[in-house]
PDB file of C-alpha atoms in Angstrom:
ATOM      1  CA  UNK A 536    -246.187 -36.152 -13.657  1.00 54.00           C
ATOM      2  CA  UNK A 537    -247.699 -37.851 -10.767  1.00 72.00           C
ATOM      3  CA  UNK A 538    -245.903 -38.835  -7.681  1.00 70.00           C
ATOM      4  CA  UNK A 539    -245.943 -42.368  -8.947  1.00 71.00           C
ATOM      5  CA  UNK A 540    -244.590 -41.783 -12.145  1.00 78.00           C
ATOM      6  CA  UNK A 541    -241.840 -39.593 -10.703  1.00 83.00           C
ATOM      7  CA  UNK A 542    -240.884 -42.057  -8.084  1.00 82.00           C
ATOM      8  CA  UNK A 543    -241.249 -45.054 -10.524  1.00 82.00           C
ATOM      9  CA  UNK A 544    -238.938 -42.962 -12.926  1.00 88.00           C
ATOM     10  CA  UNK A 545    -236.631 -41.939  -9.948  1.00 90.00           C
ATOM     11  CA  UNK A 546    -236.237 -45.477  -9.019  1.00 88.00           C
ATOM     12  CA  UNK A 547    -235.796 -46.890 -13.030  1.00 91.00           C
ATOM     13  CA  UNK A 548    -232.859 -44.209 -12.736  1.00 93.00           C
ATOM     14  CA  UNK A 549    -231.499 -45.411  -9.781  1.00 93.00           C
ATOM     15  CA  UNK A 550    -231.495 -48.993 -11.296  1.00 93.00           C
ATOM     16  CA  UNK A 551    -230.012 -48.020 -14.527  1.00 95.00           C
ATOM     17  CA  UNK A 552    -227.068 -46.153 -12.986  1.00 95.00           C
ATOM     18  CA  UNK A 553    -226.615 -49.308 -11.416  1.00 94.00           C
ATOM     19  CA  UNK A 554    -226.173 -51.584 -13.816  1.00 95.00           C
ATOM     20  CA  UNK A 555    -224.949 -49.670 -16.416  1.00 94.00           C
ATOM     21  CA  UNK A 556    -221.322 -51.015 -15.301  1.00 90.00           C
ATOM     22  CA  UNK A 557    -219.462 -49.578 -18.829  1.00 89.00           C
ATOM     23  CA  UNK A 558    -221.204 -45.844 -17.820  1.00 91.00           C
ATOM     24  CA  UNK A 559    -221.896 -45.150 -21.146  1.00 93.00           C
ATOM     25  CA  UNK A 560    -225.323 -44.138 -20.585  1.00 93.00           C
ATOM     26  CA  UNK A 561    -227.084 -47.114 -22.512  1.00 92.00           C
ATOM     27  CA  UNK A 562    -228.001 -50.373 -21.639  1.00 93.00           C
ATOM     28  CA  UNK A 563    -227.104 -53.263 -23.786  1.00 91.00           C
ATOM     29  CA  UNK A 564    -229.896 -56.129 -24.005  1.00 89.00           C
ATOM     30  CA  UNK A 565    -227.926 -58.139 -21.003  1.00 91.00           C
ATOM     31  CA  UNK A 566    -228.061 -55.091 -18.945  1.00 94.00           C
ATOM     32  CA  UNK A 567    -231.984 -54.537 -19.590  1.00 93.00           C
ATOM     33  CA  UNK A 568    -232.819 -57.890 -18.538  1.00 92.00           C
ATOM     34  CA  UNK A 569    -230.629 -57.525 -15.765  1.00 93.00           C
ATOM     35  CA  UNK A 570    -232.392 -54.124 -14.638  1.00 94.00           C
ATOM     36  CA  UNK A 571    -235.905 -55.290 -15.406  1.00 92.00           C
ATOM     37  CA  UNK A 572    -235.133 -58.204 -12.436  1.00 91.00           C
ATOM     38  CA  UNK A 573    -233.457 -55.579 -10.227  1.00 91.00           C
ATOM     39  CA  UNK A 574    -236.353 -53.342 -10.945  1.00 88.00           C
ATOM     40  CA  UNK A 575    -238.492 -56.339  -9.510  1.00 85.00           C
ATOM     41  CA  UNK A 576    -236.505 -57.233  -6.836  1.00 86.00           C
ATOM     42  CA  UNK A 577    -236.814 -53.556  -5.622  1.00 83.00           C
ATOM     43  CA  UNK A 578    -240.675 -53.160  -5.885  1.00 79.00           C
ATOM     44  CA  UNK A 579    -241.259 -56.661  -4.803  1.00 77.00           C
ATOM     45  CA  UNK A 580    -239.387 -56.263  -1.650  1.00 76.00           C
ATOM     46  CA  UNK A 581    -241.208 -52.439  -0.952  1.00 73.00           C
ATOM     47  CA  UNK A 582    -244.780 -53.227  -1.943  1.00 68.00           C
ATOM     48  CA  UNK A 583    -247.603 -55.748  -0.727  1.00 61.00           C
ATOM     49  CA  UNK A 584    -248.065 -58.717  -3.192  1.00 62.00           C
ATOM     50  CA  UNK A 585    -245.459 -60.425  -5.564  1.00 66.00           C
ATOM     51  CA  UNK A 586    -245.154 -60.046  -9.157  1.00 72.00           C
ATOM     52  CA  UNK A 587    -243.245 -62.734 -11.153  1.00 77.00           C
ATOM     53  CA  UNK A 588    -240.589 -60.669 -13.429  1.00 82.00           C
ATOM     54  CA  UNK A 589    -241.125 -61.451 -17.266  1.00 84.00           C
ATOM     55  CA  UNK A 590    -239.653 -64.077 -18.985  1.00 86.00           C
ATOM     56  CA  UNK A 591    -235.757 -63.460 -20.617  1.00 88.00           C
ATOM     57  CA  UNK A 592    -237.960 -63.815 -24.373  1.00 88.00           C
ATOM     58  CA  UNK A 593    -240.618 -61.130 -23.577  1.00 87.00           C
ATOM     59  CA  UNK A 594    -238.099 -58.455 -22.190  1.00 87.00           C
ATOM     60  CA  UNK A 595    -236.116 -59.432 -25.824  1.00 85.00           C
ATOM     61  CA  UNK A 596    -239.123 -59.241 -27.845  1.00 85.00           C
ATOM     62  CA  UNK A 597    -240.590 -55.816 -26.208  1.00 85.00           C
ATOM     63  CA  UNK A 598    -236.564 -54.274 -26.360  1.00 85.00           C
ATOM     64  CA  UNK A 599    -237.095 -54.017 -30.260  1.00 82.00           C
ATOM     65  CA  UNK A 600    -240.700 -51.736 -29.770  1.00 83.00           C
ATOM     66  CA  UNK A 601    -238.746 -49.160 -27.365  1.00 84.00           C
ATOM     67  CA  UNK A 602    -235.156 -48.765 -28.988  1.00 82.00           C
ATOM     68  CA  UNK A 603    -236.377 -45.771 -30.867  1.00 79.00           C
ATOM     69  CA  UNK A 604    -232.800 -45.406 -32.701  1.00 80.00           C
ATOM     70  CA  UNK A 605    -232.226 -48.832 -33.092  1.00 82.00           C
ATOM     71  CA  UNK A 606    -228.952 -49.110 -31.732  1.00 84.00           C
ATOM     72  CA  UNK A 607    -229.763 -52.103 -29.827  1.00 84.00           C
ATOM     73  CA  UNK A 608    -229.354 -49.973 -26.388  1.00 90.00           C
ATOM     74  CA  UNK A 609    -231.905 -47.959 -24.429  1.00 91.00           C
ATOM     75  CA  UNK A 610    -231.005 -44.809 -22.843  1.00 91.00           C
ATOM     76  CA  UNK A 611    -232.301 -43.614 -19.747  1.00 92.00           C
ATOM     77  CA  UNK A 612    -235.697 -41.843 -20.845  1.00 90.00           C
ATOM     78  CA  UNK A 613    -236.652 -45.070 -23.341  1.00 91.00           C
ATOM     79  CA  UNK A 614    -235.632 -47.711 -20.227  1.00 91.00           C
ATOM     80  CA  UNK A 615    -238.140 -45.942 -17.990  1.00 91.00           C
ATOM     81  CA  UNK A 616    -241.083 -46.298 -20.875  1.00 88.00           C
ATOM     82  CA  UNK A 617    -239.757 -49.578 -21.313  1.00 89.00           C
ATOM     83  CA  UNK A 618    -239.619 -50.282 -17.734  1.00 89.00           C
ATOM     84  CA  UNK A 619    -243.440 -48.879 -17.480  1.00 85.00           C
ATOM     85  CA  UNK A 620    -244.511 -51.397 -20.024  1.00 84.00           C
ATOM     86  CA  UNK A 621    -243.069 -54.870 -18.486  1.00 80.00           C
ATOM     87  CA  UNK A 622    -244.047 -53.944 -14.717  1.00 75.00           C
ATOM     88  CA  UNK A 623    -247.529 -55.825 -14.580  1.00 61.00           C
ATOM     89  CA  UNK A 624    -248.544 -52.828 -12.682  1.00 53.00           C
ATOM     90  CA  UNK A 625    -249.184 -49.320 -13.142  1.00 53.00           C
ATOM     91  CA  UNK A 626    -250.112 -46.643 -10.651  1.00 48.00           C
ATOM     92  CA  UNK A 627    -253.811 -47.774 -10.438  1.00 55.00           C
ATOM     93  CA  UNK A 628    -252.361 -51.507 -10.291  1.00 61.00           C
ATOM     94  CA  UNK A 629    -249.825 -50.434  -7.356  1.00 56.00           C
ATOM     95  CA  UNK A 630    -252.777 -48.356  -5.122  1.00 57.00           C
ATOM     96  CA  UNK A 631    -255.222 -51.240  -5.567  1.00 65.00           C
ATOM     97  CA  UNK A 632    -252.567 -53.626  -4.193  1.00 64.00           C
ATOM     98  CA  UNK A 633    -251.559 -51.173  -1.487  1.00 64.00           C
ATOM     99  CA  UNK A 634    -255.120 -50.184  -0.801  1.00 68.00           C
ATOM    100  CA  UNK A 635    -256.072 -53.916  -0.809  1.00 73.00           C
ATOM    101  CA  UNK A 636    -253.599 -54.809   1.982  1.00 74.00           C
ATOM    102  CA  UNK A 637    -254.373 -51.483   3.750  1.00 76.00           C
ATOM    103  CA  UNK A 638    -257.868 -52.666   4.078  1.00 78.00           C
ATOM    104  CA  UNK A 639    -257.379 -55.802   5.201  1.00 81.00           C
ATOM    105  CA  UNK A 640    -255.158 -55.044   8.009  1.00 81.00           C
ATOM    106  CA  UNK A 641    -257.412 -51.849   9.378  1.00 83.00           C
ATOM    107  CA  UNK A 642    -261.076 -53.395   8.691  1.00 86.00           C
ATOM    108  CA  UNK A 643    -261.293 -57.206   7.827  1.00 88.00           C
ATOM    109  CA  UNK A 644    -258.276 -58.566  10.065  1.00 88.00           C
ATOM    110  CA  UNK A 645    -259.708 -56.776  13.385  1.00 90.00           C
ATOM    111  CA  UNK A 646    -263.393 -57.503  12.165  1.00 91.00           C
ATOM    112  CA  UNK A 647    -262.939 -60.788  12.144  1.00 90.00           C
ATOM    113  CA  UNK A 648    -261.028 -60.739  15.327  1.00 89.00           C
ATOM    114  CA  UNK A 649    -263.920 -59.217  16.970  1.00 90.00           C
ATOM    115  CA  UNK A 650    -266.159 -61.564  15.636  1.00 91.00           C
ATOM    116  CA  UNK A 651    -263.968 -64.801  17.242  1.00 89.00           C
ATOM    117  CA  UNK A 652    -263.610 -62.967  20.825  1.00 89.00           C
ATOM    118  CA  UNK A 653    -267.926 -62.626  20.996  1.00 88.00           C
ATOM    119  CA  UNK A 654    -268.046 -66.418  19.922  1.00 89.00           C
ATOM    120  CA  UNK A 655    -265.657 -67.976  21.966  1.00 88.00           C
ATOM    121  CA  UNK A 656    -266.342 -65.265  24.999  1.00 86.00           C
ATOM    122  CA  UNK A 657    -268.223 -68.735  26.957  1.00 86.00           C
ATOM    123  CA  UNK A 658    -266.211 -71.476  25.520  1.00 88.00           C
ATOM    124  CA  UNK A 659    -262.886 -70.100  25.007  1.00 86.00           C
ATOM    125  CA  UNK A 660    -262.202 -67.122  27.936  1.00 84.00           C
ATOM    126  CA  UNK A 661    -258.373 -67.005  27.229  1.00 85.00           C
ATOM    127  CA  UNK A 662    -259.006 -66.151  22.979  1.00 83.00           C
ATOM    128  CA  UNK A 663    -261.587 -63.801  23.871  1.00 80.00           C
ATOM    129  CA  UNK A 664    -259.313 -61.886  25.812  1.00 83.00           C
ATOM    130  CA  UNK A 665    -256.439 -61.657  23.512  1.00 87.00           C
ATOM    131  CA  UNK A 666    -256.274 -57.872  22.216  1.00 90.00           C
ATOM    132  CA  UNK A 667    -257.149 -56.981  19.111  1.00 86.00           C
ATOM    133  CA  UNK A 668    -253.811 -55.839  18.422  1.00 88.00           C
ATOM    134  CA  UNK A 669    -252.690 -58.645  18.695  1.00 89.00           C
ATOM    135  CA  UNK A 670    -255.696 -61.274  17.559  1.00 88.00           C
ATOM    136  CA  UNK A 671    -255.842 -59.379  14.005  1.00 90.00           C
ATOM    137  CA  UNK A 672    -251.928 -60.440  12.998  1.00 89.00           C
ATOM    138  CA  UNK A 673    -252.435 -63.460  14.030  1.00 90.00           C
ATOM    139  CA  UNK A 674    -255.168 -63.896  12.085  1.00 89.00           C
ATOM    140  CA  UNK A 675    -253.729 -62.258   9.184  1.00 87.00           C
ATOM    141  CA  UNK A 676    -250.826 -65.104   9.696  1.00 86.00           C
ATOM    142  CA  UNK A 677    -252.902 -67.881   9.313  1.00 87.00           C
ATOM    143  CA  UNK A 678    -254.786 -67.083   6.668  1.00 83.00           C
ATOM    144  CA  UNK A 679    -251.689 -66.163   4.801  1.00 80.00           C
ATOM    145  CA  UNK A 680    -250.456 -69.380   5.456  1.00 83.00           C
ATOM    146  CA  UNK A 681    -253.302 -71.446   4.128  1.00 84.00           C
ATOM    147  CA  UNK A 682    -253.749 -69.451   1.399  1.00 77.00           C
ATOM    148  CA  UNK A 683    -249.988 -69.957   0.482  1.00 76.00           C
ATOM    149  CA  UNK A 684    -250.560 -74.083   0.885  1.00 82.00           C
ATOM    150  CA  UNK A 685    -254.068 -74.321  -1.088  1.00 76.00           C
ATOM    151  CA  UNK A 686    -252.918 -75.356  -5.245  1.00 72.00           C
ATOM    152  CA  UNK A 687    -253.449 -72.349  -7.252  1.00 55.00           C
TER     153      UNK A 687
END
């Protein structure tokens, strides 16, 4: 097991033992879809990006493909396969969001910040002598906000 899978499973553990309030060691369907959008909440708030949790139907329809004994409850080991199979990402999904970001912030932002001290060195003396450091987030910031104002 990779250290993805072991710290997605770790984490799908830590939700379940959460929310299973009646600890009975299964989760009911109201207590999957409430651990699928905990599950969410958690990655969304650790990792780069946003995923949109699925919708009440598909965690309803996909319950009945992973309740092996068909007792209408998951236990742990079937919530964390089931778990695995509504997060939009897997390990290669999560590094290429990570890695993504990672690049951006060490090559792009500061590349680009280079490039607008050099062409406002003559015309703008006061951006051209803004640090890198501290041109690059700012950069990062405004981009992020057009981006987030543009229709999708």
């Amino acid at each position: 097991m990779g250290l993805f899978n072991w710290l997605f499973a770790r984490a799908c553990r830590v939700v379940f033992d959460q929310v299973d309030r009646d600890k009975n060691g299964r989760l009911d369907a109201l207590e999957i879809e409430i651990a699928i959008l905990h599950l969410y909440n958690v990655f969304n708030k650790k990792m780069p990006g946003w995923q949109d949790p699925p919708a009440r139907d598909e965690i309803q329809a996909s319950l009945k493909a992973f309740d092996k004994d068909g007792n209408g409850t998951l236990e742990p080991a079937e919530f964390v396969e089931f778990a695995r199979s509504m997060m939009k990402s897997g390990p290669d999904m999560f590094f290429a969001r990570v890695g993504k970001q990672t690049a951006i912030n060490t090559a792009v932002l500061p590349a680009a910040g280079m490039v607008i001290q050099r062409a406002t060195q003559n015309s703008l003396p006061a951006v051209a002598g803004v640090p890198l450091a501290v041109l690059a987030p700012v950069i990062g910031n405004i981009f992020g906000a057009v981006r987030g104002l543009l229709p999708v």
